[in-house]
């Protein structure tokens, strides 16, 4: 792999970790979707190992975010959602070890670019929907569609069969994608919760973080169990950077405009995804040497 070394490699590990934590703190998601290409491009990790390390970093960062936002978490729905993900994340991780790096890179970049384009369009067409970050004050929202998970007067899910099946099925699909491509799943979980219910954005993000913690942990444990990669030093440095990034971003997130942040995020994600494709299919090919 052709690593792009901008700083001392050790310092770059902390920078990548800080970036992961900052994104989770500002948007409630996005850590792994950026971590994977950065770990591949800058540190030269293989796609499989980059995805495994990203899962570990996101799991720890999401845990920190969950603790900070624990008063907004709907615990039972998050556990039900995560139950399917915990089962299918190891299956996705197992499959990732038996497909080519080309398939993993293509699949990951396709997901990243689709997410980026969706976010960019949302920030332009519906800027009010992206005006919330984790530090926002919870606000109630009225359902604009038939919701599967209706809320009780206390704000809890009424866990009827339609709601339960939606949470378990959605969590299973997200868990499989998480294990296969190393994505934490926040960009999928939050829209799913908002589709299934009439939660406020803040409650949806906090509940998502709790589920991400469990799903990403399951994928990371499966990575350690199934792969031969072992670099505790790398992971510790990334986690330290992510923790600092999470703490810093939580203090400044309420001052940053959601739509502007989302546009910047989307454009950066598209650029980094294209860089990953170029690095993997051109710079790493024998003909480019």
GROMACS .gro file of N, CA, C and O in nm, residues 167-233:
model
  268
  167UNK      N    1  -3.733  -0.352   1.457
  167UNK     CA    2  -3.607  -0.330   1.528
  167UNK      C    3  -3.510  -0.445   1.508
  167UNK      O    4  -3.392  -0.425   1.482
  168UNK      N    5  -3.559  -0.568   1.521
  168UNK     CA    6  -3.471  -0.685   1.509
  168UNK      C    7  -3.421  -0.700   1.366
  168UNK      O    8  -3.301  -0.725   1.343
  169UNK      N    9  -3.510  -0.686   1.267
  169UNK     CA   10  -3.470  -0.699   1.127
  169UNK      C   11  -3.370  -0.590   1.089
  169UNK      O   12  -3.266  -0.617   1.027
  170UNK      N   13  -3.402  -0.466   1.126
  170UNK     CA   14  -3.311  -0.357   1.095
  170UNK      C   15  -3.177  -0.375   1.161
  170UNK      O   16  -3.071  -0.355   1.100
  171UNK      N   17  -3.176  -0.414   1.288
  171UNK     CA   18  -3.051  -0.437   1.358
  171UNK      C   19  -2.969  -0.548   1.296
  171UNK      O   20  -2.845  -0.540   1.291
  172UNK      N   21  -3.035  -0.653   1.247
  172UNK     CA   22  -2.964  -0.764   1.186
  172UNK      C   23  -2.893  -0.721   1.057
  172UNK      O   24  -2.777  -0.755   1.034
  173UNK      N   25  -2.964  -0.647   0.973
  173UNK     CA   26  -2.905  -0.599   0.848
  173UNK      C   27  -2.789  -0.504   0.876
  173UNK      O   28  -2.681  -0.514   0.815
  174UNK      N   29  -2.808  -0.414   0.971
  174UNK     CA   30  -2.703  -0.318   1.006
  174UNK      C   31  -2.583  -0.390   1.066
  174UNK      O   32  -2.468  -0.357   1.039
  175UNK      N   33  -2.608  -0.489   1.151
  175UNK     CA   34  -2.500  -0.566   1.210
  175UNK      C   35  -2.418  -0.640   1.106
  175UNK      O   36  -2.294  -0.643   1.113
  176UNK      N   37  -2.485  -0.698   1.007
  176UNK     CA   38  -2.413  -0.768   0.900
  176UNK      C   39  -2.325  -0.672   0.821
  176UNK      O   40  -2.207  -0.700   0.795
  177UNK      N   41  -2.380  -0.556   0.785
  177UNK     CA   42  -2.302  -0.455   0.713
  177UNK      C   43  -2.187  -0.403   0.798
  177UNK      O   44  -2.078  -0.377   0.747
  178UNK      N   45  -2.212  -0.392   0.928
  178UNK     CA   46  -2.108  -0.344   1.019
  178UNK      C   47  -1.990  -0.440   1.023
  178UNK      O   48  -1.874  -0.399   1.013
  179UNK      N   49  -2.019  -0.568   1.036
  179UNK     CA   50  -1.912  -0.666   1.038
  179UNK      C   51  -1.840  -0.679   0.905
  179UNK      O   52  -1.718  -0.696   0.901
  180UNK      N   53  -1.914  -0.671   0.796
  180UNK     CA   54  -1.856  -0.690   0.663
  180UNK      C   55  -1.770  -0.572   0.621
  180UNK      O   56  -1.657  -0.591   0.571
  181UNK      N   57  -1.818  -0.451   0.642
  181UNK     CA   58  -1.748  -0.332   0.592
  181UNK      C   59  -1.687  -0.244   0.701
  181UNK      O   60  -1.626  -0.141   0.670
  182UNK      N   61  -1.704  -0.281   0.828
  182UNK     CA   62  -1.642  -0.204   0.935
  182UNK      C   63  -1.712  -0.073   0.966
  182UNK      O   64  -1.653   0.013   1.031
  183UNK      N   65  -1.835  -0.056   0.922
  183UNK     CA   66  -1.908   0.068   0.952
  183UNK      C   67  -1.983   0.051   1.083
  183UNK      O   68  -2.040  -0.054   1.111
  184UNK      N   69  -1.983   0.155   1.166
  184UNK     CA   70  -2.049   0.146   1.295
  184UNK      C   71  -2.200   0.134   1.284
  184UNK      O   72  -2.265   0.072   1.367
  185UNK      N   73  -2.258   0.194   1.181
  185UNK     CA   74  -2.401   0.181   1.158
  185UNK      C   75  -2.485   0.300   1.198
  185UNK      O   76  -2.606   0.299   1.181
  186UNK      N   77  -2.422   0.406   1.252
  186UNK     CA   78  -2.500   0.521   1.297
  186UNK      C   79  -2.580   0.587   1.187
  186UNK      O   80  -2.693   0.631   1.209
  187UNK      N   81  -2.525   0.591   1.066
  187UNK     CA   82  -2.596   0.655   0.955
  187UNK      C   83  -2.716   0.573   0.909
  187UNK      O   84  -2.802   0.623   0.839
  188UNK      N   85  -2.718   0.447   0.948
  188UNK     CA   86  -2.831   0.362   0.914
  188UNK      C   87  -2.930   0.352   1.030
  188UNK      O   88  -3.050   0.349   1.010
  189UNK      N   89  -2.878   0.347   1.153
  189UNK     CA   90  -2.964   0.329   1.270
  189UNK      C   91  -3.051   0.451   1.296
  189UNK      O   92  -3.171   0.439   1.321
  190UNK      N   93  -2.990   0.571   1.290
  190UNK     CA   94  -3.067   0.692   1.318
  190UNK      C   95  -3.184   0.709   1.221
  190UNK      O   96  -3.299   0.728   1.264
  191UNK      N   97  -3.163   0.701   1.088
  191UNK     CA   98  -3.278   0.711   0.996
  191UNK      C   99  -3.381   0.601   1.020
  191UNK      O  100  -3.502   0.625   1.007
  192UNK      N  101  -3.335   0.481   1.056
  192UNK     CA  102  -3.428   0.372   1.080
  192UNK      C  103  -3.516   0.401   1.201
  192UNK      O  104  -3.638   0.380   1.198
  193UNK      N  105  -3.456   0.451   1.309
  193UNK     CA  106  -3.534   0.485   1.428
  193UNK      C  107  -3.635   0.596   1.400
  193UNK      O  108  -3.748   0.592   1.448
  194UNK      N  109  -3.592   0.694   1.320
  194UNK     CA  110  -3.682   0.805   1.286
  194UNK      C  111  -3.794   0.758   1.193
  194UNK      O  112  -3.905   0.814   1.195
  195UNK      N  113  -3.765   0.657   1.111
  195UNK     CA  114  -3.867   0.602   1.022
  195UNK      C  115  -3.969   0.519   1.100
  195UNK      O  116  -4.089   0.524   1.074
  196UNK      N  117  -3.920   0.442   1.199
  196UNK     CA  118  -4.007   0.354   1.275
  196UNK      C  119  -4.089   0.428   1.380
  196UNK      O  120  -4.192   0.377   1.425
  197UNK      N  121  -4.044   0.546   1.421
  197UNK     CA  122  -4.109   0.614   1.533
  197UNK      C  123  -4.111   0.765   1.511
  197UNK      O  124  -4.070   0.814   1.407
  198UNK      N  125  -4.160   0.836   1.613
  198UNK     CA  126  -4.163   0.982   1.608
  198UNK      C  127  -4.068   1.040   1.712
  198UNK      O  128  -4.097   1.141   1.777
  199UNK      N  129  -3.953   0.976   1.730
  199UNK     CA  130  -3.854   1.024   1.826
  199UNK      C  131  -3.797   1.158   1.785
  199UNK      O  132  -3.793   1.192   1.666
  200UNK      N  133  -3.748   1.234   1.882
  200UNK     CA  134  -3.671   1.353   1.850
  200UNK      C  135  -3.535   1.308   1.799
  200UNK      O  136  -3.490   1.195   1.824
  201UNK      N  137  -3.466   1.396   1.728
  201UNK     CA  138  -3.336   1.363   1.673
  201UNK      C  139  -3.236   1.326   1.782
  201UNK      O  140  -3.158   1.231   1.769
  202UNK      N  141  -3.238   1.400   1.892
  202UNK     CA  142  -3.141   1.377   1.998
  202UNK      C  143  -3.161   1.239   2.062
  202UNK      O  144  -3.064   1.167   2.088
  203UNK      N  145  -3.284   1.202   2.088
  203UNK     CA  146  -3.312   1.071   2.147
  203UNK      C  147  -3.274   0.960   2.050
  203UNK      O  148  -3.220   0.856   2.089
  204UNK      N  149  -3.301   0.980   1.920
  204UNK     CA  150  -3.266   0.881   1.820
  204UNK      C  151  -3.114   0.860   1.815
  204UNK      O  152  -3.064   0.747   1.806
  205UNK      N  153  -3.038   0.970   1.821
  205UNK     CA  154  -2.892   0.961   1.816
  205UNK      C  155  -2.838   0.892   1.941
  205UNK      O  156  -2.751   0.806   1.933
  206UNK      N  157  -2.889   0.930   2.058
  206UNK     CA  158  -2.842   0.870   2.182
  206UNK      C  159  -2.873   0.720   2.185
  206UNK      O  160  -2.790   0.638   2.225
  207UNK      N  161  -2.993   0.683   2.142
  207UNK     CA  162  -3.031   0.542   2.138
  207UNK      C  163  -2.947   0.467   2.036
  207UNK      O  164  -2.906   0.352   2.059
  208UNK      N  165  -2.917   0.534   1.925
  208UNK     CA  166  -2.830   0.475   1.823
  208UNK      C  167  -2.691   0.446   1.879
  208UNK      O  168  -2.633   0.341   1.853
  209UNK      N  169  -2.638   0.539   1.956
  209UNK     CA  170  -2.503   0.522   2.013
  209UNK      C  171  -2.497   0.398   2.102
  209UNK      O  172  -2.396   0.325   2.101
  210UNK      N  173  -2.601   0.375   2.180
  210UNK     CA  174  -2.603   0.256   2.266
  210UNK      C  175  -2.601   0.129   2.182
  210UNK      O  176  -2.529   0.033   2.214
  211UNK      N  177  -2.678   0.128   2.074
  211UNK     CA  178  -2.680   0.011   1.986
  211UNK      C  179  -2.548  -0.005   1.913
  211UNK      O  180  -2.497  -0.117   1.897
  212UNK      N  181  -2.489   0.106   1.868
  212UNK     CA  182  -2.360   0.102   1.799
  212UNK      C  183  -2.253   0.042   1.889
  212UNK      O  184  -2.168  -0.036   1.844
  213UNK      N  185  -2.255   0.077   2.017
  213UNK     CA  186  -2.157   0.024   2.112
  213UNK      C  187  -2.158  -0.128   2.111
  213UNK      O  188  -2.052  -0.193   2.103
  214UNK      N  189  -2.276  -0.187   2.117
  214UNK     CA  190  -2.287  -0.333   2.123
  214UNK      C  191  -2.257  -0.398   1.989
  214UNK      O  192  -2.184  -0.498   1.982
  215UNK      N  193  -2.310  -0.341   1.881
  215UNK     CA  194  -2.290  -0.401   1.749
  215UNK      C  195  -2.144  -0.393   1.706
  215UNK      O  196  -2.085  -0.492   1.659
  216UNK      N  197  -2.082  -0.276   1.724
  216UNK     CA  198  -1.941  -0.260   1.686
  216UNK      C  199  -1.851  -0.347   1.774
  216UNK      O  200  -1.751  -0.401   1.726
  217UNK      N  201  -1.885  -0.360   1.902
  217UNK     CA  202  -1.807  -0.446   1.991
  217UNK      C  203  -1.810  -0.591   1.944
  217UNK      O  204  -1.708  -0.661   1.945
  218UNK      N  205  -1.929  -0.636   1.902
  218UNK     CA  206  -1.941  -0.774   1.853
  218UNK      C  207  -1.857  -0.795   1.728
  218UNK      O  208  -1.788  -0.898   1.714
  219UNK      N  209  -1.859  -0.696   1.637
  219UNK     CA  210  -1.777  -0.708   1.516
  219UNK      C  211  -1.629  -0.703   1.547
  219UNK      O  212  -1.549  -0.776   1.486
  220UNK      N  213  -1.590  -0.621   1.643
  220UNK     CA  214  -1.449  -0.609   1.678
  220UNK      C  215  -1.398  -0.736   1.746
  220UNK      O  216  -1.289  -0.785   1.716
  221UNK      N  217  -1.477  -0.791   1.838
  221UNK     CA  218  -1.439  -0.917   1.903
  221UNK      C  219  -1.425  -1.028   1.799
  221UNK      O  220  -1.331  -1.110   1.805
  222UNK      N  221  -1.518  -1.031   1.703
  222UNK     CA  222  -1.509  -1.131   1.596
  222UNK      C  223  -1.382  -1.112   1.514
  222UNK      O  224  -1.318  -1.208   1.472
  223UNK      N  225  -1.344  -0.985   1.491
  223UNK     CA  226  -1.222  -0.957   1.416
  223UNK      C  227  -1.100  -1.010   1.491
  223UNK      O  228  -1.012  -1.073   1.432
  224UNK      N  229  -1.093  -0.985   1.621
  224UNK     CA  230  -0.981  -1.034   1.700
  224UNK      C  231  -0.978  -1.187   1.703
  224UNK      O  232  -0.871  -1.248   1.701
  225UNK      N  233  -1.095  -1.247   1.705
  225UNK     CA  234  -1.104  -1.393   1.715
  225UNK      C  235  -1.070  -1.462   1.583
  225UNK      O  236  -1.003  -1.566   1.582
  226UNK      N  237  -1.116  -1.403   1.473
  226UNK     CA  238  -1.105  -1.471   1.343
  226UNK      C  239  -0.980  -1.433   1.264
  226UNK      O  240  -0.935  -1.510   1.179
  227UNK      N  241  -0.926  -1.314   1.287
  227UNK     CA  242  -0.812  -1.270   1.207
  227UNK      C  243  -0.682  -1.288   1.284
  227UNK      O  244  -0.682  -1.313   1.405
  228UNK      N  245  -0.571  -1.272   1.215
  228UNK     CA  246  -0.439  -1.286   1.277
  228UNK      C  247  -0.379  -1.151   1.311
  228UNK      O  248  -0.266  -1.143   1.359
  229UNK      N  249  -0.454  -1.045   1.288
  229UNK     CA  250  -0.403  -0.911   1.313
  229UNK      C  251  -0.402  -0.882   1.463
  229UNK      O  252  -0.499  -0.907   1.533
  230UNK      N  253  -0.293  -0.828   1.512
  230UNK     CA  254  -0.284  -0.794   1.653
  230UNK      C  255  -0.194  -0.672   1.668
  230UNK      O  256  -0.074  -0.679   1.641
  231UNK      N  257  -0.253  -0.561   1.707
  231UNK     CA  258  -0.175  -0.439   1.730
  231UNK      C  259  -0.243  -0.357   1.838
  231UNK      O  260  -0.315  -0.262   1.811
  232UNK      N  261  -0.221  -0.401   1.963
  232UNK     CA  262  -0.284  -0.332   2.076
  232UNK      C  263  -0.235  -0.188   2.086
  232UNK      O  264  -0.311  -0.098   2.124
  233UNK      N  265  -0.107  -0.165   2.051
  233UNK     CA  266  -0.051  -0.030   2.061
  233UNK      C  267  -0.124   0.065   1.967
  233UNK      O  268  -0.159   0.177   2.005
   0.00000   0.00000   0.00000
